[in-house]
XYZ file of C-alpha atoms in Angstrom:
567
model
C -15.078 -12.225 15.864
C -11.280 -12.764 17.221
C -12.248 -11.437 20.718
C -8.154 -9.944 20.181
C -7.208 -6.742 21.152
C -3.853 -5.208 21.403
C -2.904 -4.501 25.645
C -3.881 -0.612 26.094
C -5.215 1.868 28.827
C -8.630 2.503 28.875
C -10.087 4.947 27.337
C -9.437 7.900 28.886
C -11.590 10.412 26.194
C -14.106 10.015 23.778
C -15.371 12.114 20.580
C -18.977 11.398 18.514
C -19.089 11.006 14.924
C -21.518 9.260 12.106
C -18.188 8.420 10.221
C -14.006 7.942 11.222
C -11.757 7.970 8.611
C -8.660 6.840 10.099
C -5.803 8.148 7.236
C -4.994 10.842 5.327
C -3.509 10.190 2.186
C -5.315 10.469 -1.212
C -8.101 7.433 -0.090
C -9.008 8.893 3.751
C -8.814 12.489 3.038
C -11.100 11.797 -0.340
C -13.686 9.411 1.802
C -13.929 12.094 4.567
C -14.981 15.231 2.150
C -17.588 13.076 0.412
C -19.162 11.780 3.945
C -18.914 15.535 5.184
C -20.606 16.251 2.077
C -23.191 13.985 2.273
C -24.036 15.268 5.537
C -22.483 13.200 7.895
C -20.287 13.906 10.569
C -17.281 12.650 9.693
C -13.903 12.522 12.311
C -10.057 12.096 10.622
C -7.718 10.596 12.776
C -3.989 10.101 11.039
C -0.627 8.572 12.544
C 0.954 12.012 11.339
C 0.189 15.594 10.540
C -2.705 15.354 8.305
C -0.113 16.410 5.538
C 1.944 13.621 6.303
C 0.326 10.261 4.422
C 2.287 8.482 1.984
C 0.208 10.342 -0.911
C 2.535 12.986 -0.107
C 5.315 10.769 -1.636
C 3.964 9.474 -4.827
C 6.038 11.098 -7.243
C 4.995 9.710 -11.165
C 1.536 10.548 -11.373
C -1.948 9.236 -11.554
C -3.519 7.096 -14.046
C -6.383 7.687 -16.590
C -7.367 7.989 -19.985
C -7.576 11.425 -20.326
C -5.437 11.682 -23.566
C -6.962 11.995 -27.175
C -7.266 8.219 -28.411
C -7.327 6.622 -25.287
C -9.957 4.466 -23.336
C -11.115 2.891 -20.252
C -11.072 -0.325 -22.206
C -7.277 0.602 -23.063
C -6.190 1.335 -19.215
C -8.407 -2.151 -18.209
C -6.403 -3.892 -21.104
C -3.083 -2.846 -19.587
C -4.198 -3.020 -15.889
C -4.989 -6.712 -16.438
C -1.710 -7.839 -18.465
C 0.115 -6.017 -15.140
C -2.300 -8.300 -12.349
C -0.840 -11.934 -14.060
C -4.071 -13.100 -14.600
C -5.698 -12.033 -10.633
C -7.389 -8.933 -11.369
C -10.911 -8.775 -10.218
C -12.145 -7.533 -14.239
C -15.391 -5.745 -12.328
C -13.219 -3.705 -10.043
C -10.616 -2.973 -12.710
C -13.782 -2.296 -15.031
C -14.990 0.289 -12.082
C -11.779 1.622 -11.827
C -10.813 2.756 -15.462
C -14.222 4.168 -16.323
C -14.639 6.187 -13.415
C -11.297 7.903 -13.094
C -11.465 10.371 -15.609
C -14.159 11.944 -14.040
C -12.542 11.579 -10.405
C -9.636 13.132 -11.350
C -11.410 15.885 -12.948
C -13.387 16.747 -9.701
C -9.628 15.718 -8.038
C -8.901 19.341 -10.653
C -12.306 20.928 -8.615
C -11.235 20.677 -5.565
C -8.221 22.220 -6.335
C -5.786 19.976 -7.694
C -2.958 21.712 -10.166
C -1.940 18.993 -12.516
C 1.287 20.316 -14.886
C 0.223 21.097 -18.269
C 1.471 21.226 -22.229
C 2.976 24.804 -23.196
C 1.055 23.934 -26.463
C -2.125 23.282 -25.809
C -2.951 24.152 -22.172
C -3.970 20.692 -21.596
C -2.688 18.397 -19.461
C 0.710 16.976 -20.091
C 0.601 12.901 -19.871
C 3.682 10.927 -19.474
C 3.879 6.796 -19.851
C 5.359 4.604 -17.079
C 5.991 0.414 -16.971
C 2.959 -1.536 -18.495
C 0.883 1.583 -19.706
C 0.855 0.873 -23.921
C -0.440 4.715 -23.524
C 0.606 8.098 -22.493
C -2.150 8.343 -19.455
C -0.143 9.403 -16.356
C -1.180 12.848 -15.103
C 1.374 14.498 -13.158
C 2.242 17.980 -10.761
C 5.377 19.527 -10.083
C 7.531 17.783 -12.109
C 7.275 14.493 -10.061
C 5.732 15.523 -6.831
C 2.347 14.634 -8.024
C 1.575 12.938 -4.766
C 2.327 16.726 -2.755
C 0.004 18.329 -5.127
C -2.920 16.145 -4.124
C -2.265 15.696 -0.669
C -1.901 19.921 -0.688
C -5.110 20.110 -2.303
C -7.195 17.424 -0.473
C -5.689 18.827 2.957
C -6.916 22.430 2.003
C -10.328 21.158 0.829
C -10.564 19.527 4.604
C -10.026 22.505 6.126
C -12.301 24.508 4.452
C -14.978 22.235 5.272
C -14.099 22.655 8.585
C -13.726 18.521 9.204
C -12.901 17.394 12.392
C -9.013 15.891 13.039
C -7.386 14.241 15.389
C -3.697 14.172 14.448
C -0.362 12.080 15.911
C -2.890 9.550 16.739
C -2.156 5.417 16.364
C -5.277 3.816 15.544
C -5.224 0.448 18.191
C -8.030 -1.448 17.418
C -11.767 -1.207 16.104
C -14.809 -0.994 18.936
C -17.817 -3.554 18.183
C -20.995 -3.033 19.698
C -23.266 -5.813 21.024
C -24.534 -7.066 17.533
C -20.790 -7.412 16.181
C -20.736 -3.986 14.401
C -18.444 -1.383 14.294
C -18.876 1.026 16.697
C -15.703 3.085 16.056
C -11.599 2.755 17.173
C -9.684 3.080 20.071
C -6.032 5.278 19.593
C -3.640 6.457 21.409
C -2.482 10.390 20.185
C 1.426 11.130 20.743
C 2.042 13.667 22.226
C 0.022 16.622 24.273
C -2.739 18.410 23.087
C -5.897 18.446 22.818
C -6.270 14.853 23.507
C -3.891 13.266 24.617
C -2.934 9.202 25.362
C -5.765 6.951 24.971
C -8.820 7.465 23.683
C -11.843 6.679 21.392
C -13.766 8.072 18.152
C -17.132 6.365 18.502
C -19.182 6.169 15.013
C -20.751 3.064 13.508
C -19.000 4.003 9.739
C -15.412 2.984 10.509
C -13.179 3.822 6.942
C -9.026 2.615 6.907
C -7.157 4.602 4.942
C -3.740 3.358 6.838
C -1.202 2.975 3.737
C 1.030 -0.098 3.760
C 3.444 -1.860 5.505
C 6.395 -1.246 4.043
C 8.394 -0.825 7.144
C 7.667 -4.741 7.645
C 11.470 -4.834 5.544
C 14.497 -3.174 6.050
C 14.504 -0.893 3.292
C 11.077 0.698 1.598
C 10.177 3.561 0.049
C 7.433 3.668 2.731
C 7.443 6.576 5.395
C 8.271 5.665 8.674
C 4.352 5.444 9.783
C 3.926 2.808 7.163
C 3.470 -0.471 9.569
C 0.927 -2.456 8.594
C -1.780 -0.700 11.415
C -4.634 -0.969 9.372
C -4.132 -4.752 8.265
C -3.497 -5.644 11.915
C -6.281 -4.025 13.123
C -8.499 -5.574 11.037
C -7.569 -9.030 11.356
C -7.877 -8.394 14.933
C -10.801 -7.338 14.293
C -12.277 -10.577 12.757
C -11.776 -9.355 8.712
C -10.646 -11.280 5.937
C -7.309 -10.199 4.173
C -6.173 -11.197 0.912
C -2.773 -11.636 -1.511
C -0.496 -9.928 1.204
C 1.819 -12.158 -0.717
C 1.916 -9.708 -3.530
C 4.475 -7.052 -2.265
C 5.669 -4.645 -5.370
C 9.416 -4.033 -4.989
C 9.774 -1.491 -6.954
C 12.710 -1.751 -9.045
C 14.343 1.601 -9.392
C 14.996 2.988 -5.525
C 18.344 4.950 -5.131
C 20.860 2.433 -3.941
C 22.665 3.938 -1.038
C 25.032 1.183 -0.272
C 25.090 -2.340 1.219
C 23.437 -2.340 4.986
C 20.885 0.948 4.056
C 17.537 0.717 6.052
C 14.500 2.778 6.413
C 13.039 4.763 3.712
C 14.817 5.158 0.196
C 14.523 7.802 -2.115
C 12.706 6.636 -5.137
C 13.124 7.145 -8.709
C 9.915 7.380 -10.421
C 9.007 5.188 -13.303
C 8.457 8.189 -15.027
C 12.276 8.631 -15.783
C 12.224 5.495 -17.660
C 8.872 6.998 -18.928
C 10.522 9.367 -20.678
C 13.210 7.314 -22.187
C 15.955 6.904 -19.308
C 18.051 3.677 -19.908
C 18.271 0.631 -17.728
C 22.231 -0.441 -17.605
C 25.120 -2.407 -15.774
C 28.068 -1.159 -14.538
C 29.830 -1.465 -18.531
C 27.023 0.655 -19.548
C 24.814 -2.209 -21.605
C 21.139 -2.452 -21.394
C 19.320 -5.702 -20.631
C 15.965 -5.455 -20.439
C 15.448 -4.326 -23.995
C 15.185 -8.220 -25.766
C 13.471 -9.222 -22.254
C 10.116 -7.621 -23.084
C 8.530 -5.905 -25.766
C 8.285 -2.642 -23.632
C 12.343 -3.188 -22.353
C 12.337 -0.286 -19.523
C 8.819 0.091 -18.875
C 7.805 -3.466 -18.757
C 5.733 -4.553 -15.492
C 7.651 -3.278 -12.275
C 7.859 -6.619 -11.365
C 9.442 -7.892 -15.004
C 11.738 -5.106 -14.309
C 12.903 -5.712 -10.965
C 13.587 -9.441 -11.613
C 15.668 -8.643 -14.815
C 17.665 -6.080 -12.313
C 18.017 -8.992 -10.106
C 19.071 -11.526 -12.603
C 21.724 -8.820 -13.828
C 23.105 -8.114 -10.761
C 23.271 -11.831 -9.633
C 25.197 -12.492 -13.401
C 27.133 -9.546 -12.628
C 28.152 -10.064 -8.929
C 26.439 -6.460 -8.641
C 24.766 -5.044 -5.477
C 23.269 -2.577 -7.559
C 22.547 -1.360 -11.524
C 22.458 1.815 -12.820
C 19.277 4.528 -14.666
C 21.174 6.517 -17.296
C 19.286 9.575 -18.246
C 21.984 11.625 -18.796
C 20.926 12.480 -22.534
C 18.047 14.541 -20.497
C 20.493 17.701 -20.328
C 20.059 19.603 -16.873
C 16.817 21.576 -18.289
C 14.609 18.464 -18.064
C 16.248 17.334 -15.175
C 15.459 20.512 -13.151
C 12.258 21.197 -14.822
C 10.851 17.636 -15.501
C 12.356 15.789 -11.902
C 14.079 18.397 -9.621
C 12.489 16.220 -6.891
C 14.738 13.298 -7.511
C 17.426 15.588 -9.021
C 17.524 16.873 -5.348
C 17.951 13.437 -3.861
C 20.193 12.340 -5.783
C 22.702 15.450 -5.499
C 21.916 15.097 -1.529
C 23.445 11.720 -1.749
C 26.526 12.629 -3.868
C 25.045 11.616 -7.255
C 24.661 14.054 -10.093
C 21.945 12.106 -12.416
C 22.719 14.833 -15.311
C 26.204 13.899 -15.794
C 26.256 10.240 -14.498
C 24.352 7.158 -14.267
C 22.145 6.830 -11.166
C 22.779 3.470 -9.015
C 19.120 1.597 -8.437
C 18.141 -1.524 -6.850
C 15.300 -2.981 -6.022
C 13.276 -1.729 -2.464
C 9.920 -2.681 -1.062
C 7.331 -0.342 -2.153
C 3.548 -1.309 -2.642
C 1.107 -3.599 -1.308
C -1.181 -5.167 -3.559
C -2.955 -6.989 -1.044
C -4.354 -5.928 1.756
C -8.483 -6.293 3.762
C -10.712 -8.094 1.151
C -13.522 -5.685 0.017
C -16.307 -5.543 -2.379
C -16.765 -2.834 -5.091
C -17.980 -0.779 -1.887
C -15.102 -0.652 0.106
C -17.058 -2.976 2.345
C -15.140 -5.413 4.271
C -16.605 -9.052 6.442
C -17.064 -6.825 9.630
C -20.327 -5.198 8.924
C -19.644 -1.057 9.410
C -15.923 -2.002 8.508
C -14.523 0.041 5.195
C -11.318 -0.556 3.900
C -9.718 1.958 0.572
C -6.226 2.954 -0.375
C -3.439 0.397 -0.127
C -4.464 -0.816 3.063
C -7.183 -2.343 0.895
C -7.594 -5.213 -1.446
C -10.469 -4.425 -4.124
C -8.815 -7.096 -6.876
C -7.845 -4.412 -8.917
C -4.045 -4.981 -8.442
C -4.245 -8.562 -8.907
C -0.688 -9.869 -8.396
C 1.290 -7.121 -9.496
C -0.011 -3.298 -9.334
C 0.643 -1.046 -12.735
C 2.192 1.618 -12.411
C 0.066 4.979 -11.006
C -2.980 3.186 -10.372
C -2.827 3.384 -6.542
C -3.636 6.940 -6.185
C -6.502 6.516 -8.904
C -7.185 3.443 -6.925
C -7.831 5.574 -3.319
C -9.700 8.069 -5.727
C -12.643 6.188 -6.599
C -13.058 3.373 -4.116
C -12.772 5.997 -1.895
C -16.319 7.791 -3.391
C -17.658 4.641 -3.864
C -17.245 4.181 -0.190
C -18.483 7.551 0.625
C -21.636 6.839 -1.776
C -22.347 3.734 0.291
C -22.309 5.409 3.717
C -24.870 8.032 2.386
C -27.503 5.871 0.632
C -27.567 3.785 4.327
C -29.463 5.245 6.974
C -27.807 5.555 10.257
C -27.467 3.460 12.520
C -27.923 3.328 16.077
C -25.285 1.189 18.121
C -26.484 -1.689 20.139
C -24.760 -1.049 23.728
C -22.272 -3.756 24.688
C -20.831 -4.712 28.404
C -18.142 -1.961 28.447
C -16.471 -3.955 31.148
C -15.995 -6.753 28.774
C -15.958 -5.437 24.946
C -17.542 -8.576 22.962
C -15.497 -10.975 25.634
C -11.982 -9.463 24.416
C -8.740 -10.727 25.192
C -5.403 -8.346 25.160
C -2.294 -9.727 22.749
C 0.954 -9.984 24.272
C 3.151 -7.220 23.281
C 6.711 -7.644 21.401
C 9.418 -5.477 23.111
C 10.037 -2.837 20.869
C 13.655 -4.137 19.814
C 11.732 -7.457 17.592
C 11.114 -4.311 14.850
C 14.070 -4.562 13.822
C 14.296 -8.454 13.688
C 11.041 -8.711 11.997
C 12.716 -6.661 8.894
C 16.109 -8.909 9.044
C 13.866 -11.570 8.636
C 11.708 -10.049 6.251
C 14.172 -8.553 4.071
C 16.398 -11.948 4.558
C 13.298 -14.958 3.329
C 10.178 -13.217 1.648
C 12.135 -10.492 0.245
C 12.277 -10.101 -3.790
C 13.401 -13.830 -4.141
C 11.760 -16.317 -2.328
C 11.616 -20.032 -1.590
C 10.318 -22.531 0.784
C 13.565 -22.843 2.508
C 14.066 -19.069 3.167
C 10.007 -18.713 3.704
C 10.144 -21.315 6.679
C 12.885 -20.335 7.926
C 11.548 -16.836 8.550
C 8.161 -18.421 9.704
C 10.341 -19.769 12.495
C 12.111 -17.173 13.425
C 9.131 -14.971 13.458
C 7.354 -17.530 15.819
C 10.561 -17.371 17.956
C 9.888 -13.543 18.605
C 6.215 -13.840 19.169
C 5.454 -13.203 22.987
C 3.416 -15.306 25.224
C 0.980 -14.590 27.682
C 3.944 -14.333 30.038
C 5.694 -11.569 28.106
C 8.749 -11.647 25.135
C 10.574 -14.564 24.601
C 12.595 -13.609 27.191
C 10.335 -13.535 29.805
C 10.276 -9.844 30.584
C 6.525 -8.266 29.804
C 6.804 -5.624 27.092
C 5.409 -2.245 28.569
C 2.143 -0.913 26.098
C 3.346 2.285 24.143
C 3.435 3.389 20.590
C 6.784 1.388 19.602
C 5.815 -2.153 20.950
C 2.063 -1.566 19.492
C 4.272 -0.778 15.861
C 6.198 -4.099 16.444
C 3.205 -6.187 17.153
C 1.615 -4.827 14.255
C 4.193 -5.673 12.146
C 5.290 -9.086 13.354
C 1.200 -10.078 12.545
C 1.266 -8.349 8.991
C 4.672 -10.467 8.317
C 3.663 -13.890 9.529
C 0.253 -13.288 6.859
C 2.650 -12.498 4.135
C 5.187 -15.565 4.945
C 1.908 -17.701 5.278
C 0.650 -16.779 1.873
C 4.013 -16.801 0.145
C 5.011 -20.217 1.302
C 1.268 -21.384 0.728
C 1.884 -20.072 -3.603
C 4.004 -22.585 -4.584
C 4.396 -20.529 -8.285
C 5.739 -17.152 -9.540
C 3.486 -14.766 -10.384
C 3.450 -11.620 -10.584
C 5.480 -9.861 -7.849
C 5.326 -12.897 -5.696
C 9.015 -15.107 -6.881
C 9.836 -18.359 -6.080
C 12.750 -19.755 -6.881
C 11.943 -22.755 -5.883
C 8.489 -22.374 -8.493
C 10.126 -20.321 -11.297
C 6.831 -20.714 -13.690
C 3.359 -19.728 -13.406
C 1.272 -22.032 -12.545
C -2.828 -21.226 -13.641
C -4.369 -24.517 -13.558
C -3.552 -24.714 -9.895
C -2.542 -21.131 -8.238
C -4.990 -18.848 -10.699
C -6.935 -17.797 -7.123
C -6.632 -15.752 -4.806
C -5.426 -16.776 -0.984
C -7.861 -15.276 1.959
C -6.591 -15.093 5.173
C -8.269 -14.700 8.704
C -7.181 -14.681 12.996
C -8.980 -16.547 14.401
C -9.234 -17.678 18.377
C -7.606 -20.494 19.889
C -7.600 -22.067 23.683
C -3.328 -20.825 23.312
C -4.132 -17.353 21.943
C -4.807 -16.870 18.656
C -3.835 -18.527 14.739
C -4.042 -17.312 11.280
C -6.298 -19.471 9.036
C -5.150 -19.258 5.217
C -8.025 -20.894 2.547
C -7.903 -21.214 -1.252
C -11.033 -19.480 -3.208
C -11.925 -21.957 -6.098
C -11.149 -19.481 -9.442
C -10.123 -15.523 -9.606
C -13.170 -14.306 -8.091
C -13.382 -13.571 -4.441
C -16.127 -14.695 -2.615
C -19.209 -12.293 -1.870
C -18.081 -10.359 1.407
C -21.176 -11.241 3.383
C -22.367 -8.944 6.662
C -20.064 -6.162 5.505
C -21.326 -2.199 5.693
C -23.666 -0.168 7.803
C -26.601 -2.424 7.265
């Protein structure tokens, strides 16, 4: 146990459940019907609306073999090639053969997946590393909408309890060390209303990423690392937070653009859209045997290279040979961006450049969702289950919330429930508040972000934003400036996200290699005889507050998460 908390009110309500889900995108909302299901009673809390989870935004599709002549050995095949060699084979294993049938009950529960004209089956597109045409989509490319529509509707009807607008703060242990639910704080009036507590010994994150840890994602707003923080407050192990996928085709909006980005799905170059500089030549085709849909992160450093060879701040997706009828009826959710930003993708090339997008890493798990804090679950992207290795293929996130998600769910129900051992509630397992950030040290936590551990990396831009993150880290006293940062929803953000960044400059400048989505300059090659492992990370207590601890596991496996579940 850290004995770290983040500096809050007390409680000032309380609800009961057997389960909280805190999350609603594809992983949470899934985990919450099966618990329901199961007969537990099982409480959603979400930053947002429960509409509003970065499922909502996945645009290309999910993954599967669903398509005549292919396999789950296929998918695993491709899956691995795409992780550079740090795939955990027995999660990837778990996660190609059970996602047909997940997405098929995904189709149950409502789920409207477009379809073929011809055949009434279901019309599968390719995207970046995928050998196979196995991406189910909705909508054109608003696959993500579909699902989150769906799973949101199939919530309601089973009449699941919510609490909505609500940042989760930190997880409750009870005597024994176990989780005994989360503290939040819900914005805004309602129901409840400022701080509070969902108490329930099955605590599931479903947070999403951290995008918003740089200056320009394709992350939502809400997407600040809550769930990582939380949970290495909490005591847990996290794992290759190193591995952030930039993915390589976000709509360039000019030099100085920050926040979210409209993306471009990989489906575009799915479906044959051409990577090209400003003369109008390709370069990626000769670069890899799949050119276009190579690896996002073979794609976004041959961007890079090209626009460093060309002096370019961006490149350019030419898909013009689409003609306005696919356009409308194949992408009218990009088509829309686009035209909203002064770009007309049907009679000119669309300027891309590289933007943070996906997390591989995230709280180390087991093929249960269980995490080192016994009662502690962990699914979706907030999660690392080793089946992303060091570089995620493309569409295999949602599948990824899909059926870790159930397995999690199964877990819960085969383990009776438990009763919670009381603690002190005047001293919580001997916790200690964190100093707060002011709320302004957002922002200079992306500078730094997007500035030395952004898509090129080295040891001298990696320390030097380990130092200037340590130079906005508060003391007991307050910010570095001396003035105590008030507790409230932005400072509790920027503490979040100043933890989740000094993990990921830890890791990076600990890989002294490139792989994957991870680049060093200073370590262009791949190096397997010495960084083919995976790097686990931990808080842990010190007599001055509080220090990461960053270890080496000895080959690709991770080690068995011991204490972790209900048990």
């Amino acid at each position: 146990m850290t004995g770290l908390r983040l500096d809050a009110p007390r409680s000032g309500w309380a609800i009961a459940a057997d389960v909280v889900v805190v999350g609603s995108g594809v992983a949470g909302l899934t985990a919450a019907l099966r618990c329901a299901a199961s007969g537990r009673k099982t409480v959603i809390v979400t930053k947002a609306r429960l509409d509003a989870g970065s499922t909502r935004w996945a645009q290309g599709g999910i993954a599967a073999a669903l398509g005549e002549g292919d396999t789950p050995g296929q998918h695993l095949d491709d899956t691995l090639v795409a992780g550079a060699g740090l795939c955990d084979e027995e999660a990837v294993r778990a996660l190609v053969t059970e996602g047909p049938d997940a997405v098929r009950r995904l189709i149950g529960a409502g789920a409207r997946f477009d379809t073929s004209a011809e055949t009434g089956e279901i019309a599968l597109t390719r995207e970046g590393g995928h050998h196979r045409r196995r991406i189910a989509h909705a909508g054109g490319d608003a696959t993500g909408a579909e699902i989150s529509r769906a799973l949101v509707a199939a919530v309601r009807d089973a009449g699941i309890g919510t609490v909505e607008n609500a940042l989760v703060l930190d997880l409750l242990k009870d005597a024994d060390g176990h989780a005994a639910g989360v503290s939040l704080h819900v914005m805004g009036e309602g129901r409840h209303d400022g701080v509070g507590a969902v108490h329930a010994p099955a605590v599931v994150l479903a947070t999403g990423g951290m995008g918003q840890v740089f200056s320009a994602t394709t992350n939502p707003p809400v997407s600040t690392g809550d769930g990582v923080a939380l949970a290495l407050r909490a005591g847990a192990e996290v794992s290759d937070l190193e591995f952030v996928q930039f993915h390589p085709t976000v709509l360039y909006l000019g030099p100085g653009s920050e926040g979210q980005q409209p993306l471009v799905s990989e489906a575009v170059r799915g479906e044959g859209a051409h990577l090209v500089d400003a003369d109008g030549e390709r370069f990626m085709a000769g670069q890899h045997e799949l050119a276009e849909l190579a690896p996002r992160d073979i794609v976004a450093k041959g961007i890079m290279r090209r626009m460093r060879e060309r002096d370019a701040d961006c490149m350019y997706l030419d898909a013009r040979h689409f003609g306005a009828r696919m356009w409308r009826e194949r992408f009218p959710t990009i088509l829309a961006a686009c035209r909203a930003h002064g770009i007309d993708p049907v009679t000119e090339p669309v300027p891309v450049a590289p933007a943070a997008h996906y997390a591989s890493g995230g709280v180390r798990t087991d093929l249960a969702g269980r995490t080192t804090v016994p009662g502690l679950y962990a699914c979706g992207e907030v999660a690392c289950t080793g089946v992303h290795g060091a570089n995620r293929l493309a569409s295999n996130s949602l599948l990824e919330g899909l059926v870790f998600a159930e397995r999690i769910a199964a877990d819960i129900a085969r383990t009776p429930a438990r009763v919670p051992v009381p603690a002190d509630p005047a001293d919580p397992a001997g916790t200690r508040t964190v100093p707060l950030p002011p709320a302004e040290a957002r922002c200079a936590v992306q500078r730094t972000m997007t500035a030395g551990a952004g898509v090129l990396r080295s040891a001298e831009s990696l320390t030097r934003a380990a130092a200037e993150l340590a130079e906005l880290a508060p003391d007991e006293a307050g910010d570095a400036a001396g003035k105590p940062a008030e507790p409230g929803v932005e400072t509790w953000e920027a503490a979040n996200l100043h933890l989740v960044a000094g993990v990921l400059v830890a890791a990076a400048l600990r890989r002294a290699e490139t792989r994957g989505c991870h680049w060093r300059e200073d370590h262009p090659e791949r190096d397997d005889e010495s960084w083919r492992r995976h790097l686990v990370v931990a808080l842990r207590p010190t007599a001055e507050g509080s220090a990461l601890v960053v270890r080496t596991t000895g080959s690709t496996a991770f080690p068995p998460v011991t204490g972790g579940g209900t048990r």
